Short mmCIF file of C-alpha atoms in Angstrom, two decimals:
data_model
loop_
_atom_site.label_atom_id
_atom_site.label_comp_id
_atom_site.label_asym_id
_atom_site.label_seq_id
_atom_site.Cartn_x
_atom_site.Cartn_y
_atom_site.Cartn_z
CA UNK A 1 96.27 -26.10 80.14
CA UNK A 2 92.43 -25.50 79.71
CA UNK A 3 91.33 -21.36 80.67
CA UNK A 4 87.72 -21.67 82.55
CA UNK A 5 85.84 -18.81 81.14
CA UNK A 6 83.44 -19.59 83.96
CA UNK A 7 84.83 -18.06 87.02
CA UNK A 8 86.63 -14.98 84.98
CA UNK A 9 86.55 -11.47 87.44
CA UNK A 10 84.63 -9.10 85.76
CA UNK A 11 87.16 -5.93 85.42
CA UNK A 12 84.50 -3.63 85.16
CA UNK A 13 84.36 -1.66 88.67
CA UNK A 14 81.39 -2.52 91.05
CA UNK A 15 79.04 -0.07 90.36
CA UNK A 16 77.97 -0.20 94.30
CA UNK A 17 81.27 1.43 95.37
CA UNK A 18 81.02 5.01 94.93
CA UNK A 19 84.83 5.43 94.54
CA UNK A 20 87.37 3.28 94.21
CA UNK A 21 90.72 3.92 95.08
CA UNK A 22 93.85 4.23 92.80
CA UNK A 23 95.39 0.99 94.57
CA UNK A 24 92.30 -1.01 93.59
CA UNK A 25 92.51 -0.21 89.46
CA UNK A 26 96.10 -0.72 89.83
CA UNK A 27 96.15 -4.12 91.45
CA UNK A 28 93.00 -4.94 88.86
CA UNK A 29 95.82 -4.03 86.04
CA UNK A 30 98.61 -6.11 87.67
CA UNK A 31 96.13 -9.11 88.27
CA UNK A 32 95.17 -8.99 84.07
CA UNK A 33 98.63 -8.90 83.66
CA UNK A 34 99.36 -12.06 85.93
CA UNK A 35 96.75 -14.19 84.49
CA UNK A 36 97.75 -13.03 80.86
CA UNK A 37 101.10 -14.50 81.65
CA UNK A 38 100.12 -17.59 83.53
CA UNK A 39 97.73 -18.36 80.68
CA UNK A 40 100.83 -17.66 78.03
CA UNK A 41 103.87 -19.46 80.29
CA UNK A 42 100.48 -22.67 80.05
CA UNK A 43 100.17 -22.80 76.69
CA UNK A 44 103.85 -22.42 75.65
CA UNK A 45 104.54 -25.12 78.52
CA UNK A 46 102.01 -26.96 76.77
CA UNK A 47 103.80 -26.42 73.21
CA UNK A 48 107.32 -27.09 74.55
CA UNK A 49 106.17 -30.02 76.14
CA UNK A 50 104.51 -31.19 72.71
CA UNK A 51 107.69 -30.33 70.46
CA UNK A 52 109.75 -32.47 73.72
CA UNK A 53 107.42 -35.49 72.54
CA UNK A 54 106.50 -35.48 76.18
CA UNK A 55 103.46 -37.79 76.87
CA UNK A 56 100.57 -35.64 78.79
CA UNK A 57 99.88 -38.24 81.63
CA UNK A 58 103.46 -38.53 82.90
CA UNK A 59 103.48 -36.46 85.93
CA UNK A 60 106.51 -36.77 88.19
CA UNK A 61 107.00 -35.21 91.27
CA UNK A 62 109.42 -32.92 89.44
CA UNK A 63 106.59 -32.11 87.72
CA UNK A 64 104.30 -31.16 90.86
CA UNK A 65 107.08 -29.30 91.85
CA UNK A 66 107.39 -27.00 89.18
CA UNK A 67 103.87 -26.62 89.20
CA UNK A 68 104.36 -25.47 92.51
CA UNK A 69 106.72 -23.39 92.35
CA UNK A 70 105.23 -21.73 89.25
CA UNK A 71 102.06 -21.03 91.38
CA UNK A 72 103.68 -19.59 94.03
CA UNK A 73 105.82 -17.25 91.99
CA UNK A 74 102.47 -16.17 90.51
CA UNK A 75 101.29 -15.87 94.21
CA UNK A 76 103.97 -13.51 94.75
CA UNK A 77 104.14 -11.40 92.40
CA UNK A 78 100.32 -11.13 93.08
CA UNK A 79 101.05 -10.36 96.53
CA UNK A 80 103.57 -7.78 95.48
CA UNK A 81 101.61 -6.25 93.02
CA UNK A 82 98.57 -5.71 95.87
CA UNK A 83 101.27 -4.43 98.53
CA UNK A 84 102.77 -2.29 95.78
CA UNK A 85 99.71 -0.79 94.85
CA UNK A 86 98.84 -0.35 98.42
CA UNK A 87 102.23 1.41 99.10
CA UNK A 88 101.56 3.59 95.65
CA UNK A 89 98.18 4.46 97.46
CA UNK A 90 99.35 5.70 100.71
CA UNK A 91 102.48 7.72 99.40
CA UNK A 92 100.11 8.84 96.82
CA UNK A 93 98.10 10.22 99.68
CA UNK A 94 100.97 11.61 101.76
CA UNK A 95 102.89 12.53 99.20
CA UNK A 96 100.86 15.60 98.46
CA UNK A 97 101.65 17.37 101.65
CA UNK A 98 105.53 16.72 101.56
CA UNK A 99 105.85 17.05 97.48
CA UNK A 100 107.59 20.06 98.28
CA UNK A 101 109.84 20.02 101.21
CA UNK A 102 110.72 16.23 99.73
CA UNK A 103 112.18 17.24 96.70
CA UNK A 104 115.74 17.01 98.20
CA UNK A 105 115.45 13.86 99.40
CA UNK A 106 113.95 12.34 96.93
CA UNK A 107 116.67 13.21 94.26
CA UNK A 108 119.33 10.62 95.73
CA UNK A 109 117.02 7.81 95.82
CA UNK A 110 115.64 8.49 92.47
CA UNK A 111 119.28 7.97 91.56
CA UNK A 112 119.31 4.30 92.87
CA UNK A 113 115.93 3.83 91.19
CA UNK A 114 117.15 4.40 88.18
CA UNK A 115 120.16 2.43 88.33
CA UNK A 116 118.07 -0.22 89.40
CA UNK A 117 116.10 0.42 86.42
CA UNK A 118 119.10 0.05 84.21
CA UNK A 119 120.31 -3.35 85.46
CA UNK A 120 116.93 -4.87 85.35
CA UNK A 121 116.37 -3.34 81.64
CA UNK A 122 119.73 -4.85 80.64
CA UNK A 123 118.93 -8.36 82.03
CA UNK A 124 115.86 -7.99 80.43
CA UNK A 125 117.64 -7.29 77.29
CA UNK A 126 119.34 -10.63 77.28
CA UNK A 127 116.48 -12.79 78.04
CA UNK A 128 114.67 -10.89 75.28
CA UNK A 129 115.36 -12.80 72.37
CA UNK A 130 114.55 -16.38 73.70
CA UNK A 131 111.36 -14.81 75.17
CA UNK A 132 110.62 -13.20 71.55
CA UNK A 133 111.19 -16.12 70.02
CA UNK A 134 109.21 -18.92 72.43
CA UNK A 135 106.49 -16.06 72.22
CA UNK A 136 106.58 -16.60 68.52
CA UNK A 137 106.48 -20.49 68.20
CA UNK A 138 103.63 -20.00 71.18
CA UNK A 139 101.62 -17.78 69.21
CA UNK A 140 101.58 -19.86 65.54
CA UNK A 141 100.30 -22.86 67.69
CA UNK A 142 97.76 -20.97 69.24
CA UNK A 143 96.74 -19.19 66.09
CA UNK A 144 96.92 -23.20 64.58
CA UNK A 145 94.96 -24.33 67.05
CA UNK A 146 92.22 -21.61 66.68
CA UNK A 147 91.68 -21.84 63.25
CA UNK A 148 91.64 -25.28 63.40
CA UNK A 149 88.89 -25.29 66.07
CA UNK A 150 87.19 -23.04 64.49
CA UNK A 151 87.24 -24.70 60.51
CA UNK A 152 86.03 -27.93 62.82
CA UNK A 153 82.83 -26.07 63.50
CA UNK A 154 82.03 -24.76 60.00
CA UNK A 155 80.93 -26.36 56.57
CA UNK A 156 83.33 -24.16 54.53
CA UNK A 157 81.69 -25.62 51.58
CA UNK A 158 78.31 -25.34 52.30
CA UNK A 159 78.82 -21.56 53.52
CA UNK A 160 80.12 -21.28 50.29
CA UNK A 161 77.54 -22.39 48.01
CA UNK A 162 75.35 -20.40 50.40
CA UNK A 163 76.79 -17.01 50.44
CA UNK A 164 78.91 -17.10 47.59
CA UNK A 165 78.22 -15.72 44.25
CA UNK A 166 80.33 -18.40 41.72
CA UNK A 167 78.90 -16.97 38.68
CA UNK A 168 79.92 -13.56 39.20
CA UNK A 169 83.35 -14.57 40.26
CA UNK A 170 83.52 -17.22 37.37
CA UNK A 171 82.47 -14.22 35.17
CA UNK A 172 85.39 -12.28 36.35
CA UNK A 173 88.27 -14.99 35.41
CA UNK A 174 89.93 -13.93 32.41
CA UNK A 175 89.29 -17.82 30.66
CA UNK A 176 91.11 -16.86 27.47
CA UNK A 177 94.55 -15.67 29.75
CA UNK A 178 94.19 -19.02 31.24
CA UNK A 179 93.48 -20.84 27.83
CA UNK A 180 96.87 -18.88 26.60
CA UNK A 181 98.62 -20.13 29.22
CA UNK A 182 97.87 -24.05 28.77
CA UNK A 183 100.56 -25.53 26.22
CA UNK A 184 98.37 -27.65 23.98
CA UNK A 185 100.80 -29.40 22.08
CA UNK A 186 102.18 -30.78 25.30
CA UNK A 187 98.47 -32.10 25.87
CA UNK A 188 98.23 -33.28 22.30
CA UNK A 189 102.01 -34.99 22.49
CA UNK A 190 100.86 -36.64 25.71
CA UNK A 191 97.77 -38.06 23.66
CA UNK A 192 98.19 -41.53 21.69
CA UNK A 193 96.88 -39.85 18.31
CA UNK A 194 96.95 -43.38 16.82
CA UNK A 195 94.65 -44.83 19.23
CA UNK A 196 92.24 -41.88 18.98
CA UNK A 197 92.34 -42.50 15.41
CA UNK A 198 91.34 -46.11 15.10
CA UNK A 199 88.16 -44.86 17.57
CA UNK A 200 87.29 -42.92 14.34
CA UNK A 201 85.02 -44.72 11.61
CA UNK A 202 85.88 -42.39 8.57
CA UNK A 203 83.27 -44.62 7.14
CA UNK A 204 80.64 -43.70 9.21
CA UNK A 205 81.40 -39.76 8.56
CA UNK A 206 81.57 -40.37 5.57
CA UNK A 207 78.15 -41.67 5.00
CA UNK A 208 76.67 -39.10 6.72
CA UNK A 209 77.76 -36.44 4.47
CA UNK A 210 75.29 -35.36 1.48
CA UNK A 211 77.67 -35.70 -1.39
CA UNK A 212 74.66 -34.55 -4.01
CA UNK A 213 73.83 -31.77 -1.86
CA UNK A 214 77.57 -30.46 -1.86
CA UNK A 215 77.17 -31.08 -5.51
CA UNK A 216 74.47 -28.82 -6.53
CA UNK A 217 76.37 -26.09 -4.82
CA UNK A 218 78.94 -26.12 -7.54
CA UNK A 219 77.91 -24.51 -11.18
CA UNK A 220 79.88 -27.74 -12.42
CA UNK A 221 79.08 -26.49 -16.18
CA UNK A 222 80.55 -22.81 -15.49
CA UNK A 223 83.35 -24.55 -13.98
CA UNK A 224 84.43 -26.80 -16.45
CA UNK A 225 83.94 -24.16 -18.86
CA UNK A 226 86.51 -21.70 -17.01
CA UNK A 227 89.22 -24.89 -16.87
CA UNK A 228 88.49 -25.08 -20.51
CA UNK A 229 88.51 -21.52 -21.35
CA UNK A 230 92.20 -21.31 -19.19
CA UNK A 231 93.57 -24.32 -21.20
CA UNK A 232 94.40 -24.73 -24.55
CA UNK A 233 92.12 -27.69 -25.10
CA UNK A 234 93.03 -28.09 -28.83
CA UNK A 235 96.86 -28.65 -27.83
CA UNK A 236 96.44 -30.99 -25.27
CA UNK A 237 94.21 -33.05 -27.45
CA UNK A 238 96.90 -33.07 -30.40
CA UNK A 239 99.31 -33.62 -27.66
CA UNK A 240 97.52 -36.89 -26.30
CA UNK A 241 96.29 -37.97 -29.35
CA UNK A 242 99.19 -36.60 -31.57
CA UNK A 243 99.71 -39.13 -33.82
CA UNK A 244 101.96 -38.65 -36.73
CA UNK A 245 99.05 -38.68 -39.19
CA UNK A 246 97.26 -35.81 -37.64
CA UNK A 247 100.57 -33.72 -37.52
CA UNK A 248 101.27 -34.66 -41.03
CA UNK A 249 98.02 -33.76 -42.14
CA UNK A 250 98.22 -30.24 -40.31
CA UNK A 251 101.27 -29.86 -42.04
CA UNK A 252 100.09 -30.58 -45.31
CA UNK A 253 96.95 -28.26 -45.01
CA UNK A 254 99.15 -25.35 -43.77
CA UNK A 255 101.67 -25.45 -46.77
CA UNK A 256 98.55 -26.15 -48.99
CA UNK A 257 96.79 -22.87 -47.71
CA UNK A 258 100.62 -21.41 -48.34
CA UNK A 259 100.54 -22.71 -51.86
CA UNK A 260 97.30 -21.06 -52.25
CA UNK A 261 97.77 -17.71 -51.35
CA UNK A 262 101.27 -18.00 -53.29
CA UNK A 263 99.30 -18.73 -56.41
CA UNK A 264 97.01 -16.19 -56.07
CA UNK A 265 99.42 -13.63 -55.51
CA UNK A 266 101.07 -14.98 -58.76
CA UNK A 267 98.07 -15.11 -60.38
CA UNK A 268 97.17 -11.29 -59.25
CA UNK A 269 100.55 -10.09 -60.68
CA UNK A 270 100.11 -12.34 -63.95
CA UNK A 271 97.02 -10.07 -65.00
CA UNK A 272 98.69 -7.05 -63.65
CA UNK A 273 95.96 -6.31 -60.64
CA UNK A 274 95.85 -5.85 -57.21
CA UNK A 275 95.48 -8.37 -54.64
CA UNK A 276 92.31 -8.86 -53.07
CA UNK A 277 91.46 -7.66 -49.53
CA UNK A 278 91.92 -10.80 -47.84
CA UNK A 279 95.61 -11.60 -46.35
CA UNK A 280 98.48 -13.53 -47.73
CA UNK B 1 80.36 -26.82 -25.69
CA UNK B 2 80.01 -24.15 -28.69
CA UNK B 3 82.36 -21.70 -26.37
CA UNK B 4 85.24 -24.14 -27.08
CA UNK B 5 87.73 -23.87 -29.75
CA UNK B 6 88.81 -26.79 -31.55
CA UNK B 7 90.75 -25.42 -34.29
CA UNK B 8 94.51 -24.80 -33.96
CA UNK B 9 95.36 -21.62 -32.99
CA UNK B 10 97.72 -20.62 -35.94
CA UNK B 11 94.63 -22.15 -37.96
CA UNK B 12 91.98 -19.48 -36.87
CA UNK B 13 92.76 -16.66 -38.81
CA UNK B 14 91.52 -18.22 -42.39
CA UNK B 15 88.91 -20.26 -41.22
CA UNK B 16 85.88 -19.49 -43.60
CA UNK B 17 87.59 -17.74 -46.09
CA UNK B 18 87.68 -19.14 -49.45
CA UNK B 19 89.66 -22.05 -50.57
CA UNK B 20 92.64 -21.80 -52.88
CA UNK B 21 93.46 -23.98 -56.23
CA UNK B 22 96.26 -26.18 -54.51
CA UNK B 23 94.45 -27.22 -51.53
CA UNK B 24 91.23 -28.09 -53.76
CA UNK B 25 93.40 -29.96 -56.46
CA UNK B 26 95.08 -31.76 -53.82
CA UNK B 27 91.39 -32.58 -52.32
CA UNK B 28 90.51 -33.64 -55.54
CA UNK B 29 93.66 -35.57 -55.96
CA UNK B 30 92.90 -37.61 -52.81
CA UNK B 31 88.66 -38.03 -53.65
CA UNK B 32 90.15 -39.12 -57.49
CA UNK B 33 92.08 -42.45 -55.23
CA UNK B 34 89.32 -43.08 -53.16
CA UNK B 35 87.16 -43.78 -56.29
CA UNK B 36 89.91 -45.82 -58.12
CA UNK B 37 89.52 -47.55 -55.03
CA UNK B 38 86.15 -47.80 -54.78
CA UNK B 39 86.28 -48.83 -58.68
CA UNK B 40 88.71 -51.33 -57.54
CA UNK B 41 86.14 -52.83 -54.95
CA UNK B 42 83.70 -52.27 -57.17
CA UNK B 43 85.27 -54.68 -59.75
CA UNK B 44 86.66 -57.13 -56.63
CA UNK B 45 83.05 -57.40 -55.85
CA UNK B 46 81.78 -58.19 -59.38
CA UNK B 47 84.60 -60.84 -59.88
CA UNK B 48 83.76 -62.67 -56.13
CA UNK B 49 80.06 -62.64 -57.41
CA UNK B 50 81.07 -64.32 -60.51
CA UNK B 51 83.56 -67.43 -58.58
CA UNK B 52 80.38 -67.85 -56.44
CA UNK B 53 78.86 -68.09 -60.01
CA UNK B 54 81.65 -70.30 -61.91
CA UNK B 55 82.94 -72.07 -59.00
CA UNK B 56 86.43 -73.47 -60.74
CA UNK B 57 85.79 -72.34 -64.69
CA UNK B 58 86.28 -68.68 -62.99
CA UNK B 59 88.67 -66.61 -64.45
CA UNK B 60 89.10 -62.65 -63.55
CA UNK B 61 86.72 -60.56 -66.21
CA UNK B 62 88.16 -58.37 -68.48
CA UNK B 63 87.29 -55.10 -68.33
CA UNK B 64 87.31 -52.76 -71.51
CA UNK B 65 89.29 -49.71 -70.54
CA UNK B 66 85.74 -47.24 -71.80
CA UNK B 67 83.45 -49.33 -68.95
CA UNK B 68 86.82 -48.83 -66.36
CA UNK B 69 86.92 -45.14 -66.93
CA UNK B 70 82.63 -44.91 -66.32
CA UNK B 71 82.56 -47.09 -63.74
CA UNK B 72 85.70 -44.72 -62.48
CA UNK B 73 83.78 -41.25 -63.28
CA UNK B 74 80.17 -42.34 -61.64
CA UNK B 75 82.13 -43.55 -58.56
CA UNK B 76 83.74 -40.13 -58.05
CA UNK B 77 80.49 -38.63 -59.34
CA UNK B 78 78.42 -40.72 -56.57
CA UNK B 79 81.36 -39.67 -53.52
CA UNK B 80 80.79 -36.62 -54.09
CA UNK B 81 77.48 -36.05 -54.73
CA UNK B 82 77.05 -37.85 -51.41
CA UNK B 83 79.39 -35.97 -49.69
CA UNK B 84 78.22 -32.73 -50.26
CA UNK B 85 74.75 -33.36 -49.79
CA UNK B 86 75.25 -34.53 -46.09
CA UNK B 87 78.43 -32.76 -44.28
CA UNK B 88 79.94 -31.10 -47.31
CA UNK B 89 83.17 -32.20 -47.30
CA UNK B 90 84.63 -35.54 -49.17
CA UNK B 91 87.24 -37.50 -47.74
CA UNK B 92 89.51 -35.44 -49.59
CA UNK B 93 87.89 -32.69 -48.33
CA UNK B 94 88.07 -33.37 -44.88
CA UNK B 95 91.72 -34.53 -45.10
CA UNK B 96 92.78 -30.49 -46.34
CA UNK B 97 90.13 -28.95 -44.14
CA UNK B 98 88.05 -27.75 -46.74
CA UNK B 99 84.07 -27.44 -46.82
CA UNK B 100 81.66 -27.08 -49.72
CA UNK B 101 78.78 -24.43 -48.80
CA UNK B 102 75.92 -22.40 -50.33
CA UNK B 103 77.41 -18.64 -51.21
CA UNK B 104 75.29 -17.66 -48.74
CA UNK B 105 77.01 -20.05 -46.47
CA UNK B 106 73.99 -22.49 -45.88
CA UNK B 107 73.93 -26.37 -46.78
CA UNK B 108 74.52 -27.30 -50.29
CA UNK B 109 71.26 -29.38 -50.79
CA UNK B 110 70.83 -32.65 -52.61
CA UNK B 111 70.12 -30.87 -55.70
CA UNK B 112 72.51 -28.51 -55.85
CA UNK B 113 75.04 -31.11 -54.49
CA UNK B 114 74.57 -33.60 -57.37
CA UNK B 115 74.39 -30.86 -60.26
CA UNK B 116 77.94 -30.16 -58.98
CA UNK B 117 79.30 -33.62 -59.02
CA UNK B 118 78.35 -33.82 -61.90
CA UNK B 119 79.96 -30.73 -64.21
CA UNK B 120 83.27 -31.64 -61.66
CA UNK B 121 83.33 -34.82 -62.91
CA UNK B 122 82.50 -34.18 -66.35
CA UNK B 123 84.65 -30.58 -66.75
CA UNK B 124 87.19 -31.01 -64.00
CA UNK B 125 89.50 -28.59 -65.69
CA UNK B 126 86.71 -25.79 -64.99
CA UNK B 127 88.16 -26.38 -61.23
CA UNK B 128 91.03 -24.09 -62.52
CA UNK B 129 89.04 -20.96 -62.96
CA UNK B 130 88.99 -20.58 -59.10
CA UNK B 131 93.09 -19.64 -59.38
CA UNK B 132 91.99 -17.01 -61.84
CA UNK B 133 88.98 -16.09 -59.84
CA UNK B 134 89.14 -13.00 -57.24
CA UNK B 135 86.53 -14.67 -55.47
CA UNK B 136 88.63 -18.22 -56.03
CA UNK B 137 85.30 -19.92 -57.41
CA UNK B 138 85.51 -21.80 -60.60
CA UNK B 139 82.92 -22.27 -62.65
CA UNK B 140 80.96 -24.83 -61.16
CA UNK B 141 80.50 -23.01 -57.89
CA UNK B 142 79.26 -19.76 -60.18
CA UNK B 143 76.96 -22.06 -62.14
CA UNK B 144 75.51 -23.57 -59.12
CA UNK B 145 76.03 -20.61 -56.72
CA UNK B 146 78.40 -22.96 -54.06
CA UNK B 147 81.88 -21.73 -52.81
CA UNK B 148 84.64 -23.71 -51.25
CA UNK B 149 85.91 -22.58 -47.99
CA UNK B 150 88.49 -23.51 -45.81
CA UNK B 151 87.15 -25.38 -42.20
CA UNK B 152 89.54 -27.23 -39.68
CA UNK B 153 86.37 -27.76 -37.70
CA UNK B 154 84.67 -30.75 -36.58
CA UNK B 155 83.31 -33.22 -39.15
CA UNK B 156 79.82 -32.69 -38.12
CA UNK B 157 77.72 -29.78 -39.69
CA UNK B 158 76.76 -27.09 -37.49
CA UNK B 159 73.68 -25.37 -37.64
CA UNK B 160 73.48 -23.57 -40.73
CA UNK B 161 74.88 -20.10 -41.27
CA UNK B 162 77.30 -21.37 -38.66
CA UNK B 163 78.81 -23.63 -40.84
CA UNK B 164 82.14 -22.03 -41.11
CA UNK B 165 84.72 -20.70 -38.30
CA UNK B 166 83.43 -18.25 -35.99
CA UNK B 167 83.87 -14.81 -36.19
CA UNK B 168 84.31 -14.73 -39.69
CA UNK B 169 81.72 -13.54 -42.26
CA UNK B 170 82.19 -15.22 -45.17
CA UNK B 171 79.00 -14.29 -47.14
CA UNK B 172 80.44 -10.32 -47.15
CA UNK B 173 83.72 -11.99 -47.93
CA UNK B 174 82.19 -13.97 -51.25
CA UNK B 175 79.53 -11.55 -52.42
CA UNK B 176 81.54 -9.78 -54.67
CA UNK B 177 80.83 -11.27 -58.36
CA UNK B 178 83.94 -12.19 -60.04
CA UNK B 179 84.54 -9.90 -62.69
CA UNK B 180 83.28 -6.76 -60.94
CA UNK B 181 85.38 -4.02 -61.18
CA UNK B 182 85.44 -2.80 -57.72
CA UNK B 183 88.07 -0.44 -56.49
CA UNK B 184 90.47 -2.19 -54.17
CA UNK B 185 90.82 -1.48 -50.45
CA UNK B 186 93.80 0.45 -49.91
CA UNK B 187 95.26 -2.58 -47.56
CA UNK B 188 96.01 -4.49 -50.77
CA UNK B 189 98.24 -1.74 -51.51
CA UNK B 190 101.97 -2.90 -49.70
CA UNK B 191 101.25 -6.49 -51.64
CA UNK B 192 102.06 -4.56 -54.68
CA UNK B 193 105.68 -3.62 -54.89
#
């Protein structure tokens, strides 16, 4: 059911009229009220009709007659409401005379007004929660519906490249939380590593890297002569070349050096003096 | 290269110092083959050039045992002379790790080198005045002012006055004339008993 904004009564009071009466505000109210309704008990007709899968040409006379009847129950209570407010305005008016003298009276019937009171509230409480409820579903739709119309009308993207500031909120994201919270070995186990690698030509890298430049970084000479100075050079050579000649011969000049000293010290003692400085 | 250390650790500690008698005998010993054998070629040599001469009438000369013993004596005379004038070590030599030097611890010199051949190989028994000697230099190395020291080191001469093992100074160790009576340094002392 489409609302005609056109032909809405303004609610403001004519200006013209000097005063209006009490009745006339209050039948205003009801009337808001009415049309409130009518526009709600549209819309969720509408919705239920929708959720029924309902197609929105079919239009029986069932249909014309709850349409009908719908109306006139709107009619009434329109009609009521004036009357009522007409009735509020005249006892309004003669009640202030007879305020007084009336209070007697006006204790038994306020009795059976509010017992009436009582047995509409309690009908009203049963009806409540299927009202609360359709009243619900009715309102999502509409609020769907809105939005919807109104994200229709609007370049959400271009307003936001308009009056957005992306830097300043990219600036504000905390990258390295979200970097911490990406598993990269489930990336990398997800990746064909092989593949990847036969896209690499080692060769290529290879060539590209200044091998004499890397080279005159290194003090090659102070290098090789800390290895040297940390190994016992002399050993490994005798190791690798160790032949039983060279051993031999080491052997023979060590006892001959031995024999030496051992003559000399014989030879000190023969002519009764001391050895020299030098050791044994 | 000079930072590296060829000699054998357990060898360091009497590199440069004087040689003793056994080690130079047994030098001696081993020059004393090489110039049989040198003798030997010599006389293979002489008896090839005389087939090439005689063709089938050759026979092997005879060799009086006074021409032998020459031939023998200039050989040795020659080895070392040679020896000592270039690296200062004969074979023998260089098999015991020993080194002929100037006193002051310099090249021998041609000279010098072929005065000594000669008095070794005329008076070898002179050699034995180096087990007497305090300085352990026999006679020839007094009359021609060389000394004998022992050097595990590479064949090739170094530079002189770094002819012998590092860290050693073996002209302050030799300077001391043989029959000086000098009073002893009080390290000699625990040798004694």
């Amino acid at each position: 059911m489409m609302v005609r904004m056109d032909n809405v009564v303004s609610i403001v009071p004519d200006p013209d009229e000097p005063e209006e009466a009490v009745s006339t505000l209050a039948f205003r109210a009801a009337q808001a009220a009415i049309g409130s309704v009518a526009i709600a008990v549209g819309t969720a007709a509408e919705v239920v009709r929708q959720a029924a899968g309902l197609p929105e040409g079919e239009a029986g006379p069932d249909k014309d007659r709850t349409s009908l009847l719908a109306g006139a129950a709107l009619g009434f209570v329109t009609e009521s409401a004036r009357t009522a407010a007409a009735f509020a305005d005249a006892a309004a008016r003669a009640a202030r005379p007879v305020a007084v003298a009336g209070s007697a009276v006006a204790a038994p019937l306020a009795r059976i007004a509010e017992d009436l009171l009582a047995r509409w509230d309690d009908s009203w409480e049963r009806e409540r929660p299927d009202a609360e409820a359709l009243a619900g579903s009715v309102a999502a739709e509409a609020t769907r519906r809105g939005v919807d119309a109104v994200l229709d009308q609007l370049d959400l993207t271009a307003i936001v490249q308009e009056r957005v500031d992306l830097d300043r909120i990219v600036a504000s994201v905390d990258i390295d939380a979200v970097a911490r919270r990406i598993d990269v070995d489930a990336i990398v186990a997800r990746m064909d590593m092989e593949a990847l690698i036969e896209r690499i030509d080692v060769n290529t890298i290879a060539d590209r890297i200044d091998v004499d430049r890397l080279l005159d970084r290194l003090d090659l000479s102070a290098l090789s002569l800390e290895v040297f100075d940390r190994i016992d050079l002399p050993e490994i050579i005798r190791a690798s070349t160790g032949s039983v000649a060279s051993e031999s011969v080491r052997g023979v000049r060590i006892e001959s050096v031995a024999a030496d000293d051992a003559i000399a010290r014989f030879v000190d003692r023969l002519l009764r003096r001391r050895p020299p400085e030098r050791g044994p | 290269m000079s930072d590296l250390q060829v000699v054998p650790a357990e060898a360091r500690r009497f590199q440069g110092r004087p040689a003793g008698i056994v080690t130079r005998v047994v030098a001696n010993a081993i020059d004393l083959a090489t110039a049989v054998v040198v003798a030997g070629a010599i006389y293979l040599a002489w008896a090839c050039a005389l087939f090439l001469r005689h063709g089938r009438s050759f026979t092997f000369p005879t060799v009086s045992s006074p021409i032998a013993i020459t031939v023998l004596l200039v050989a040795l005379a020659a080895i070392f002379a040679l020896a000592w004038a270039t690296s200062g070590q004969t074979y023998g030599d260089r098999v015991l790790g020993l080194r002929v030097q100037r006193v002051d611890g310099g090249p021998v010199g041609r000279v010098r080198a072929l005065v000594r051949a000669i008095i070794c190989v005329a008076l070898p028994l002179l050699l034995f005045w180096a087990a007497i000697s305090r300085d352990r230099r026999s006679v020839q190395d007094l009359l021609v002012g060389t000394s004998v020291v022992y050097d595990w080191g590479p064949a090739v001469r170094r530079p002189s006055g770094d002819a012998i093992g590092p860290g050693v100074d073996v002209a302050a160790a030799i300077t001391h004339e043989p029959n000086e009576r000098q009073p002893e340094p009080v390290g000699g002392l625990d040798r004694e008993g």
